[in-house]
GROMACS .gro file of C-alpha atoms in nm:
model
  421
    1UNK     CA    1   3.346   4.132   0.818
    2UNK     CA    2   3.195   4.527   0.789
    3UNK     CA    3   2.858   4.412   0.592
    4UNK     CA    4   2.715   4.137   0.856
    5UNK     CA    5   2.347   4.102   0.922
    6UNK     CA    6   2.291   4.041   1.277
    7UNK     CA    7   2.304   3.656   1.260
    8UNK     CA    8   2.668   3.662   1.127
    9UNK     CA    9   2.752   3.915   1.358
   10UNK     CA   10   2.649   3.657   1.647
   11UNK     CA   11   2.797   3.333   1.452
   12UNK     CA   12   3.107   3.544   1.435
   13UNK     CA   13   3.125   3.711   1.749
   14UNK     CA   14   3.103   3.326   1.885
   15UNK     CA   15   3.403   3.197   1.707
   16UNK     CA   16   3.575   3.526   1.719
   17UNK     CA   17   3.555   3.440   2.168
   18UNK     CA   18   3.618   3.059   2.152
   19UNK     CA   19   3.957   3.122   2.358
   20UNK     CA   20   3.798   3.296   2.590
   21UNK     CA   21   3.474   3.101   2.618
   22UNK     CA   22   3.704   2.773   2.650
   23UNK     CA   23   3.936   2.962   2.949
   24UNK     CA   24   3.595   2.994   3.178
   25UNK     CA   25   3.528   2.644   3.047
   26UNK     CA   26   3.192   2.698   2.919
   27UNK     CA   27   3.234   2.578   2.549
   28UNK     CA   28   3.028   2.289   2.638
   29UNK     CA   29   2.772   2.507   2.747
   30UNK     CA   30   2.790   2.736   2.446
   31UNK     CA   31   2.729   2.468   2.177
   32UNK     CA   32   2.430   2.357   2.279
   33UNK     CA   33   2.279   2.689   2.374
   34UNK     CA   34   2.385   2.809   2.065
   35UNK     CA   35   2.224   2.514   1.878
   36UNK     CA   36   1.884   2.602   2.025
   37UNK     CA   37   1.882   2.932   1.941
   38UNK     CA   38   1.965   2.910   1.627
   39UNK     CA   39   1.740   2.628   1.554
   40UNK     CA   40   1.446   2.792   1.696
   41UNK     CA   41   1.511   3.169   1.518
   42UNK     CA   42   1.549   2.944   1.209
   43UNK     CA   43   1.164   2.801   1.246
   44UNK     CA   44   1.056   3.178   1.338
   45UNK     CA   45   1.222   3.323   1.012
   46UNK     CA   46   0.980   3.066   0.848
   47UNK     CA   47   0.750   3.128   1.024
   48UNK     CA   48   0.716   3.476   0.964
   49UNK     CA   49   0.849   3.497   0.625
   50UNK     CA   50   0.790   3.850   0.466
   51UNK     CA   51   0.666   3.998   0.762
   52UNK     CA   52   1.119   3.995   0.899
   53UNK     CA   53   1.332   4.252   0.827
   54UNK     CA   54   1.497   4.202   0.492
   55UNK     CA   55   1.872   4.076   0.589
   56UNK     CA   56   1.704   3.858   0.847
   57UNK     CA   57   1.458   3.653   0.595
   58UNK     CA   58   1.522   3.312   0.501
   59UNK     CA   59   1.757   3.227   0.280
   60UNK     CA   60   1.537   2.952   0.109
   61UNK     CA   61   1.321   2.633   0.273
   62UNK     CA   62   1.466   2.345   0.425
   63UNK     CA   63   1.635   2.127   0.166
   64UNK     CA   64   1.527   1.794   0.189
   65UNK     CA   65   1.899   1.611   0.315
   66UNK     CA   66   1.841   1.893   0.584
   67UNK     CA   67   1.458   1.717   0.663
   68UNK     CA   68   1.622   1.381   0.690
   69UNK     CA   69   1.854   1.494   0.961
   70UNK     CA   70   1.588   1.633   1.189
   71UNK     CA   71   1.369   1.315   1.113
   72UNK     CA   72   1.728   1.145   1.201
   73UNK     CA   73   1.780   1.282   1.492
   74UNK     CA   74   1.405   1.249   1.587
   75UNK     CA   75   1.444   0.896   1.524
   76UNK     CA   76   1.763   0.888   1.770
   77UNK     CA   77   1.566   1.038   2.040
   78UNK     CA   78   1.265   0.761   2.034
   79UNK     CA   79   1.545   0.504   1.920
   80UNK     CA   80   1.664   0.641   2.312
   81UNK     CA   81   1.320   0.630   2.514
   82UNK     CA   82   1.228   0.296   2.350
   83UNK     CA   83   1.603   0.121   2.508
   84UNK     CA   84   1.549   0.269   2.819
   85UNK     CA   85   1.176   0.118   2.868
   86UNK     CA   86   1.275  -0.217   2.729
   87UNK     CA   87   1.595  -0.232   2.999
   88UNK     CA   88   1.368  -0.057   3.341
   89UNK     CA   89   1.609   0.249   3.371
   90UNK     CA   90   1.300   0.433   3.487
   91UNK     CA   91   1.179   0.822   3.465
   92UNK     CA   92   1.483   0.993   3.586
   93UNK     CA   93   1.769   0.838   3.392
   94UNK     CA   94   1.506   0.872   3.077
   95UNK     CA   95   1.511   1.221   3.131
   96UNK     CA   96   1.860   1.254   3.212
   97UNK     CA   97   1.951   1.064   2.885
   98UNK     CA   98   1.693   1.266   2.694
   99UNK     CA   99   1.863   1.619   2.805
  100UNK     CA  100   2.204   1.417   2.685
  101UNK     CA  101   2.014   1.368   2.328
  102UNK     CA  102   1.939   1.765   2.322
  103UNK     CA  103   2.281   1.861   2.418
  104UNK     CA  104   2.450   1.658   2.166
  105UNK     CA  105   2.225   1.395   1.901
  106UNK     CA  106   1.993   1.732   1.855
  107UNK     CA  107   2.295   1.934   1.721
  108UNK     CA  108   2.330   1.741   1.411
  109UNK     CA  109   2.002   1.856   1.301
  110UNK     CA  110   2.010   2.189   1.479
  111UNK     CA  111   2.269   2.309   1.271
  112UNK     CA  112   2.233   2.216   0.894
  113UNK     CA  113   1.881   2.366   1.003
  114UNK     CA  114   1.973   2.703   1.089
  115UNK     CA  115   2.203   2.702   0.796
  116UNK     CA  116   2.005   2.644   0.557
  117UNK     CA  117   1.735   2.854   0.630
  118UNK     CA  118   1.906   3.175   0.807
  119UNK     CA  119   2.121   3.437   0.572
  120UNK     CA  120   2.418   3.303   0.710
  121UNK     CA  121   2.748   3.315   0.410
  122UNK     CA  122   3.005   3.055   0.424
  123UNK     CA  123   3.247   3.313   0.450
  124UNK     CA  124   3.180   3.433   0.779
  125UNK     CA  125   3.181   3.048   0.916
  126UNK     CA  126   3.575   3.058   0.736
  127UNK     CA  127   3.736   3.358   0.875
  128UNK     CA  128   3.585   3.289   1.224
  129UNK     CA  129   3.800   2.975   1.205
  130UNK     CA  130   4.081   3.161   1.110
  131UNK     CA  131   4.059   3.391   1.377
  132UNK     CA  132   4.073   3.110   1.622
  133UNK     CA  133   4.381   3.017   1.429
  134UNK     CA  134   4.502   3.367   1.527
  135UNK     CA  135   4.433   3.334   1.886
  136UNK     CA  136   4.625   2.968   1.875
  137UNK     CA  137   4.915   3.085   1.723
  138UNK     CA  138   4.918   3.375   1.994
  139UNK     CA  139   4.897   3.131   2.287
  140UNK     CA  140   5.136   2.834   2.141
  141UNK     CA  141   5.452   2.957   2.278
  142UNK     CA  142   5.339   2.880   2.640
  143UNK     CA  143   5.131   2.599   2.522
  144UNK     CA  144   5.389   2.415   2.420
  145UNK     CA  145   5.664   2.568   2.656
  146UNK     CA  146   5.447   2.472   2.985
  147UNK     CA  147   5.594   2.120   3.033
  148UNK     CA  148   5.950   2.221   3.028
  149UNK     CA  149   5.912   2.503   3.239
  150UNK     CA  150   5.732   2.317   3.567
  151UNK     CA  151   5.345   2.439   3.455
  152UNK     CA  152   5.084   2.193   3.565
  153UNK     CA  153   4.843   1.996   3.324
  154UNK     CA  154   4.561   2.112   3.434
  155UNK     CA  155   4.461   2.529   3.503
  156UNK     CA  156   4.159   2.485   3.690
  157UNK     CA  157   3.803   2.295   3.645
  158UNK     CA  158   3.463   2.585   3.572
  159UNK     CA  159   3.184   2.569   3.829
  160UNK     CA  160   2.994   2.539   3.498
  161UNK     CA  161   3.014   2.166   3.536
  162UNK     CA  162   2.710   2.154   3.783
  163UNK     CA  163   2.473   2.141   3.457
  164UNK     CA  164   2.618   1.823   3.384
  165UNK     CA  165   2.781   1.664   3.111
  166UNK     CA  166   2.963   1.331   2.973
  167UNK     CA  167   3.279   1.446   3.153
  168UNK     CA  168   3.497   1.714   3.400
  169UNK     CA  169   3.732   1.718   3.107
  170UNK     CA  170   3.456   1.885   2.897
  171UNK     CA  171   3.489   2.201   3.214
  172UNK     CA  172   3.830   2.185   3.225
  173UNK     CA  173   4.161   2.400   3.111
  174UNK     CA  174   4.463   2.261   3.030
  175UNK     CA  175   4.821   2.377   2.925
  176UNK     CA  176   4.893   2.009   2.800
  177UNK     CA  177   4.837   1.663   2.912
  178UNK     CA  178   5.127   1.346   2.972
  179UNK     CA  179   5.043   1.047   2.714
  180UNK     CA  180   5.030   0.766   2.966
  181UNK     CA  181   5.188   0.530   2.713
  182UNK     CA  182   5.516   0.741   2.673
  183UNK     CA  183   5.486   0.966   2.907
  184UNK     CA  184   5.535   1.282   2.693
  185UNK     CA  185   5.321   1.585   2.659
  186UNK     CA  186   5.045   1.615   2.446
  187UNK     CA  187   4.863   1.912   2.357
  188UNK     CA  188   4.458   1.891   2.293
  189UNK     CA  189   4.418   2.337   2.289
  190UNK     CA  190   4.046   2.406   2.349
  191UNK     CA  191   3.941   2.036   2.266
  192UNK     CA  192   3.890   1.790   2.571
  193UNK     CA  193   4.162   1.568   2.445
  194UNK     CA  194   4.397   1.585   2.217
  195UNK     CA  195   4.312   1.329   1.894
  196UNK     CA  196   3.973   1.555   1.897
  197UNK     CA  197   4.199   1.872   1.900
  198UNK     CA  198   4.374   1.727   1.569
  199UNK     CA  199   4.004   1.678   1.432
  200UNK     CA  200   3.943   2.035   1.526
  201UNK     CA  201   4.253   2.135   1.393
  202UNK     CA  202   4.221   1.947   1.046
  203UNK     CA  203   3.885   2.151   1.031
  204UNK     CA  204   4.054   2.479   1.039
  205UNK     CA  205   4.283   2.396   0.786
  206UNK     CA  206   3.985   2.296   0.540
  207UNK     CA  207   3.837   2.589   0.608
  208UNK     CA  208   4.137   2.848   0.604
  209UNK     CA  209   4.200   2.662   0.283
  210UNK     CA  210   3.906   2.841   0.168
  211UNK     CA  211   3.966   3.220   0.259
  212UNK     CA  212   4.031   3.480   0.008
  213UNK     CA  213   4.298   3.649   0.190
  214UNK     CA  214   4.641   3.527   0.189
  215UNK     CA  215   4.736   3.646   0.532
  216UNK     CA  216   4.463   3.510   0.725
  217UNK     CA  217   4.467   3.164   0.503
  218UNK     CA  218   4.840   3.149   0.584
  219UNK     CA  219   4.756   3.190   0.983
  220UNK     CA  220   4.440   2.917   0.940
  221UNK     CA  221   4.664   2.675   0.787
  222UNK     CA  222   4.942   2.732   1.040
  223UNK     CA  223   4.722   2.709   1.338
  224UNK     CA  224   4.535   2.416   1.217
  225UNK     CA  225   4.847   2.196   1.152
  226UNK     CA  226   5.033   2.320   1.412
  227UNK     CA  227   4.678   2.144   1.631
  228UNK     CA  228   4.725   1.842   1.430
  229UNK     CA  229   5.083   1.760   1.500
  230UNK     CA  230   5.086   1.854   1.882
  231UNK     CA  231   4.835   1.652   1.943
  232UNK     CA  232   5.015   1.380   1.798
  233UNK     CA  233   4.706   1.213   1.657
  234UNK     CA  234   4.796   0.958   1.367
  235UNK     CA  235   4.380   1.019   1.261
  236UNK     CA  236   4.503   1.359   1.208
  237UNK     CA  237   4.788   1.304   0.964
  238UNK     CA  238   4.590   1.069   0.803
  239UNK     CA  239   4.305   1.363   0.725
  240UNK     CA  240   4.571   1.607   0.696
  241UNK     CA  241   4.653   1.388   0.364
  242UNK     CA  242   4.314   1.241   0.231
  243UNK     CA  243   4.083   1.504   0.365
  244UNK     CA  244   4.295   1.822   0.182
  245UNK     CA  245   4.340   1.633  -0.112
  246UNK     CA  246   4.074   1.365  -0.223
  247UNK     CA  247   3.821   1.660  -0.268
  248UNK     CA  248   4.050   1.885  -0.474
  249UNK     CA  249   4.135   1.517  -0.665
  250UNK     CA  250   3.709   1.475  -0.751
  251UNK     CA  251   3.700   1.672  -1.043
  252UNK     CA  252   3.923   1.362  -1.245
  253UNK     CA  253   3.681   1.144  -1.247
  254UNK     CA  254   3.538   1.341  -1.575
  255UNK     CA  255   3.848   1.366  -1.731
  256UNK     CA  256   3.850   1.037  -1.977
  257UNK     CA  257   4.286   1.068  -1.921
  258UNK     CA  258   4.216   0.972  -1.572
  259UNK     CA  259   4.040   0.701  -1.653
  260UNK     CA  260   4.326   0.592  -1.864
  261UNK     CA  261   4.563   0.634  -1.584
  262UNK     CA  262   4.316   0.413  -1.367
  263UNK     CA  263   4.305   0.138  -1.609
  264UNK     CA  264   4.718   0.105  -1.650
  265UNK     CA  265   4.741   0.131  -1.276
  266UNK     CA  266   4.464  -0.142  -1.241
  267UNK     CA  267   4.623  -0.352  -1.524
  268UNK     CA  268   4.957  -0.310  -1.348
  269UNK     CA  269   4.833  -0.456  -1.015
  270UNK     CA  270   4.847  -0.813  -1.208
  271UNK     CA  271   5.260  -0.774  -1.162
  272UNK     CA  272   5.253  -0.533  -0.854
  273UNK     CA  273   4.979  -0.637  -0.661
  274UNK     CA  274   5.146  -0.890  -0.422
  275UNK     CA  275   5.428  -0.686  -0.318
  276UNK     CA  276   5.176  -0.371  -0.284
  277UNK     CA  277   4.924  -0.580  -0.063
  278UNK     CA  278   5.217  -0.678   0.165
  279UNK     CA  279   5.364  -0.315   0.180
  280UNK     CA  280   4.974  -0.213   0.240
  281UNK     CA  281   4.951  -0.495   0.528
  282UNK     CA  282   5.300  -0.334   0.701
  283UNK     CA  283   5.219   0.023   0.666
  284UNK     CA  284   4.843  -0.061   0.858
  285UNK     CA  285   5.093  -0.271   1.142
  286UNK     CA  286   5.303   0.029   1.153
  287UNK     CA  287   5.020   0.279   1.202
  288UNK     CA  288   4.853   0.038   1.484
  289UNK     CA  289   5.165  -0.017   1.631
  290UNK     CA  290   5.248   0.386   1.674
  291UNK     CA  291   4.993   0.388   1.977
  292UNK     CA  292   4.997  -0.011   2.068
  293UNK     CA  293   4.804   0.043   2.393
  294UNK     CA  294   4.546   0.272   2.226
  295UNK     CA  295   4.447   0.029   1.942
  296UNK     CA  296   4.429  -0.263   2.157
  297UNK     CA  297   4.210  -0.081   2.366
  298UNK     CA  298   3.941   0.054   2.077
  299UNK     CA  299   3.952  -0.314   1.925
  300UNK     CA  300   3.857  -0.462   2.218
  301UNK     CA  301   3.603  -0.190   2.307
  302UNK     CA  302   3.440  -0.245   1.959
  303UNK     CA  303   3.445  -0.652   1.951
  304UNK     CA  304   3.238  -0.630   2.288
  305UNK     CA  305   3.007  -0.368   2.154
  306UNK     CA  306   2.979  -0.570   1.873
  307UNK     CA  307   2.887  -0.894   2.059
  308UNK     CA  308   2.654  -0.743   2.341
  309UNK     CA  309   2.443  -0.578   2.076
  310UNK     CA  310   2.398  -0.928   1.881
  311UNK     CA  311   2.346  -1.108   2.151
  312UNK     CA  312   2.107  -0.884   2.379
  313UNK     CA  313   1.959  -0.552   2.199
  314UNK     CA  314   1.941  -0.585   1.816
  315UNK     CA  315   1.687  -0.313   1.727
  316UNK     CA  316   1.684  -0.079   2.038
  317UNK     CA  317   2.004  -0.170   2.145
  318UNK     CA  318   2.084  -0.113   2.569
  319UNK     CA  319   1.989   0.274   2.593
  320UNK     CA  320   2.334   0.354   2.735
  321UNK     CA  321   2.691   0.299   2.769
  322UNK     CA  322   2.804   0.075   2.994
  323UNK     CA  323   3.105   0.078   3.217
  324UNK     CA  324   3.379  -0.103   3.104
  325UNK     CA  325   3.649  -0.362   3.254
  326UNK     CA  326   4.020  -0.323   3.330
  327UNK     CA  327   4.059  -0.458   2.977
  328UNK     CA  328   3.947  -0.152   2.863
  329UNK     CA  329   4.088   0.062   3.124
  330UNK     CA  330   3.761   0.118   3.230
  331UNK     CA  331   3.632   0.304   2.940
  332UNK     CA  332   3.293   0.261   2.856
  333UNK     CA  333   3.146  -0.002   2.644
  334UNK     CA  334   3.020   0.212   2.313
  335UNK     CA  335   3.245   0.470   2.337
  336UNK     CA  336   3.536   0.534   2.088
  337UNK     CA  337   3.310   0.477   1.786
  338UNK     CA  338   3.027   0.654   1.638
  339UNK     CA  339   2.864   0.309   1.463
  340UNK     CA  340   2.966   0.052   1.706
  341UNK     CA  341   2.814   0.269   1.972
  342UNK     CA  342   2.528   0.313   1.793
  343UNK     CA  343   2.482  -0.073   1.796
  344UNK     CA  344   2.536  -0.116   2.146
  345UNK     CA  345   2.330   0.231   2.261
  346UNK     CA  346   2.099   0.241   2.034
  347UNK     CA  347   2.068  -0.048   1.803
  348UNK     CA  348   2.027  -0.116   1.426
  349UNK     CA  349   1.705   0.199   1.489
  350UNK     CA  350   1.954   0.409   1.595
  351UNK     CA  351   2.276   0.303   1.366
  352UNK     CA  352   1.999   0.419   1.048
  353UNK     CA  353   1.870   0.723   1.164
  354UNK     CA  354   2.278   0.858   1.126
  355UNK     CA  355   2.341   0.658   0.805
  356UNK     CA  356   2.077   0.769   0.620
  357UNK     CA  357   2.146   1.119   0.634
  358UNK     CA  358   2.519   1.101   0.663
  359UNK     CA  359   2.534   0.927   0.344
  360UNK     CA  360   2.315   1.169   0.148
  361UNK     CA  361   2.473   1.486   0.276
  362UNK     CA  362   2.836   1.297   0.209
  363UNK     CA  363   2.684   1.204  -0.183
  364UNK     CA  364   2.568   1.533  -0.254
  365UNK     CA  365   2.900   1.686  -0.109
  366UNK     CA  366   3.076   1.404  -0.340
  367UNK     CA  367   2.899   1.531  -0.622
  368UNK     CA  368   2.916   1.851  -0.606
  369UNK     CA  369   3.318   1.852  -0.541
  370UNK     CA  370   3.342   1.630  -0.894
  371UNK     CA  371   3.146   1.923  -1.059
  372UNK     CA  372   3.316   2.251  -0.889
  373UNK     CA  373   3.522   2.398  -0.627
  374UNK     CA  374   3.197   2.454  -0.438
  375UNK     CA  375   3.178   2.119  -0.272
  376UNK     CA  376   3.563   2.059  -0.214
  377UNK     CA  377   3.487   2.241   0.176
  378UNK     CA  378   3.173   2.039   0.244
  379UNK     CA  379   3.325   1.703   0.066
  380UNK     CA  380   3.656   1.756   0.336
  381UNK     CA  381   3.424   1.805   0.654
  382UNK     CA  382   3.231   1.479   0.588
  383UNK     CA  383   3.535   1.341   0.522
  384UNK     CA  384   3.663   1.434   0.861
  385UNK     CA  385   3.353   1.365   1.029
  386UNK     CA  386   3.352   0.980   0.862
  387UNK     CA  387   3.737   0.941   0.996
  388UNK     CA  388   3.633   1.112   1.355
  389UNK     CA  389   3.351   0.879   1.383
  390UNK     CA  390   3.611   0.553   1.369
  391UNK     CA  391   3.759   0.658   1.674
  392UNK     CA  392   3.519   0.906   1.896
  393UNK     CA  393   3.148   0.948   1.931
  394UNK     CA  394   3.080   1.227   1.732
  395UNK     CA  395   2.771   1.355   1.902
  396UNK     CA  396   2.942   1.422   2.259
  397UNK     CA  397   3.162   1.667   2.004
  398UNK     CA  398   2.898   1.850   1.804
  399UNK     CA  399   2.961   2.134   2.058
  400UNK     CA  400   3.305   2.196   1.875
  401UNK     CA  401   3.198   2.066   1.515
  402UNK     CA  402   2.940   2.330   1.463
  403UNK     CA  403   3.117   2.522   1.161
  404UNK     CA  404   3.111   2.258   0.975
  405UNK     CA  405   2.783   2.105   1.058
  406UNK     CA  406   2.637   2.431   1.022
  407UNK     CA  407   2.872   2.421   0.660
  408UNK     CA  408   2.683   2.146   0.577
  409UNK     CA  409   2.319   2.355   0.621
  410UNK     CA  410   2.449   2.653   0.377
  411UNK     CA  411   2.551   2.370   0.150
  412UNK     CA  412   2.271   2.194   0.080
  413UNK     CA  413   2.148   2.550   0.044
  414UNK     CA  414   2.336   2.662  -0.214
  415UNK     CA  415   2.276   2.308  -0.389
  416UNK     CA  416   1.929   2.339  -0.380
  417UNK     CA  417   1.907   2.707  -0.521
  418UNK     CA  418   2.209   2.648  -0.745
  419UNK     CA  419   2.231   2.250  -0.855
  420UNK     CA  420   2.577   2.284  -1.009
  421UNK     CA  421   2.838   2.523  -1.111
   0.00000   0.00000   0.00000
């Protein structure tokens, strides 16, 4: 980290301080701000093009999966102004709503933008994270010592919370937090809560999984599971699993023996199948079952999302959340889902302008994982960004996804300049 242009040094500088920036409370604030300014140098770099110094010229133009994000996420914001004029929530919440679109829908575009087009190496992106593992593994002993030695949940709330957000949580710093359910601690680190801190933490590990040096891949890969199982997030096992291995698992499907081994498997369903199915059926009511209150709670956040976009906003959908009942312990309706919140907020418009370009970026990253080791890092982000958006709404935590949706820019990068390897 001796030979970094001046971008990297900032990218890395800003990972390298995520402890600290979180302590203040002003990660939230960061992201966003970040986004931006990135987003903007990127267009200036093109802009400009020859007439930049030479380690701060663009790396290439904007790939096209990169163009269908921005027309996405363009899409999401008039997806947005057109729900809000069709339900009367007038100028101010409009505007409110829109500064909600910049601070979290815009990211998603922001990013692959500025890495696709700024010099910016995956490498730097992969030992910031492990860094942060670093600075985890420091603070874990009185992490996890706090609620058997009389600390409080909560450290203190940042003033930084005037400028507004989805949540105090997003301002706040915790040691841990009590699972209402079981009452026993749960840890969510710099995250707001603690399944997202698994998410986070599944992220390093992909990552770290990628660095050249043994010590600092050993200290990612610690830190990252060590997130994972505090948290106690069954999502995060789950990726742990598919998201470490199905990438590094790609390159069989051109080997003709693993086709083979397919077949017999597929052949030996005919005897199997039943008993499988059943074990299948069990193993899904054990994993439900782990967090009763939880699941019952996202199911019947979903099947009302599901109905109230049918029945009252199928294009535009309702502009907003909505509060929810005490059947859903007041959470609100089209949260706790990317795509069912994308029905409800923002309608079928809205659900296309993400699956369009989530698909392609996930296809190329697919691809590019069956032909080289390349892809395996990009192929295991989408992967954790498809489980993450089953259970949260992933644009409320672009703030803390950046690496990877910044991964995602230097991918289709690399792609472009360098179609396989």
């Amino acid at each position: 980290m001796t030979d970094l242009n001046p971008v990297e040094r900032f990218i890395y500088k800003t990972l390298v301080y995520t402890w600290p920036l979180y302590f203040i409370g002003a990660l939230y604030v960061v992201g966003p701000v970040l986004a931006w300014m990135l987003g903007a140098l990127a267009v200036l770099v093109l802009f400009l093009g020859d007439a930049i110094r030479d380690d701060m010229r663009a790396a290439g133009p904007i790939p096209p999966v990169v163009w269908m994000w921005i027309i996405g996420m363009a899409v999401m914001l008039v997806a947005l102004w057109v729900g809000h004029l069709n339900w009367d929530m007038g100028l101010k919440q409009t505007i409110k709503s829109s500064i909600g679109w910049a601070k979290g829908w815009a990211l998603m575009a922001l990013f692959p933008l500025a890495g696709a087009v700024l010099p910016i190496r995956r490498s730097v992106l992969i030992r910031g994270q492990c860094v942060i593992g670093l600075g985890t593994l420091i603070l874990a002993p009185i992490l996890l010592a706090a609620p058997h030695i009389g600390l409080p949940e909560k450290i203190l709330t940042s003033p930084l919370k005037a400028v507004g957000g989805p949540g105090p949580e997003y301002f706040s710093v915790y040691f841990f937090t009590w699972d209402p359910s079981s009452w026993t601690p749960r840890w969510q680190f710099y995250a707001p809560w603690s399944p997202f801190a698994a998410m986070l933490g599944l992220m390093m590990v992909l990552f770290a999984m990628e660095e050249d040096n043994t010590r600092w891949r050993r200290i990612g890969i610690a830190a990252g599971m060590l997130m994972i199982l505090a948290s106690k997030s069954r999502m995060g096992l789950v990726g742990l699993v598919a998201c470490t291995i199905g990438p590094r698992m790609m390159p069989l499907l051109l080997r003709g023996w693993a086709w083979q081994v397919v077949a017999g498997l597929t052949a030996s369903m005919a005897m199997l199948g039943a008993t499988m199915a059943a074990a299948a059926l069990d193993a899904v009511a054990t994993f439900k079952g782990a967090r009763a209150d939880s699941t019952r709670v996202r199911e019947t956040l979903q099947r009302i999302a599901w109905e109230r976009w049918k029945n009252d906003a199928v294009w535009f959908g309702h502009g907003r959340v909505a509060p929810g009942s005490h059947a859903v312990e007041y959470m609100p309706i089209g949260s706790h889902h990317t795509w069912y919140g994308l029905l409800f907020v923002k309608g079928v418009v809205g659900l296309l302008a993400l699956l369009v370009p989530f698909v392609w970026q996930l296809a190329i990253a697919m691809k590019d994982a069956t032909l080289g080791p390349r892809g395996r890092l990009p192929m295991g982000f989408m992967m954790t960004l498809t489980l993450l958006s089953f259970g949260e709404n992933v644009e409320i935590e672009a703030y803390l996804l950046w690496p990877g949706l910044m991964l995602l820019g230097i991918h289709a990068r690399e792609v472009r300049s360098a179609p396989a390897l």
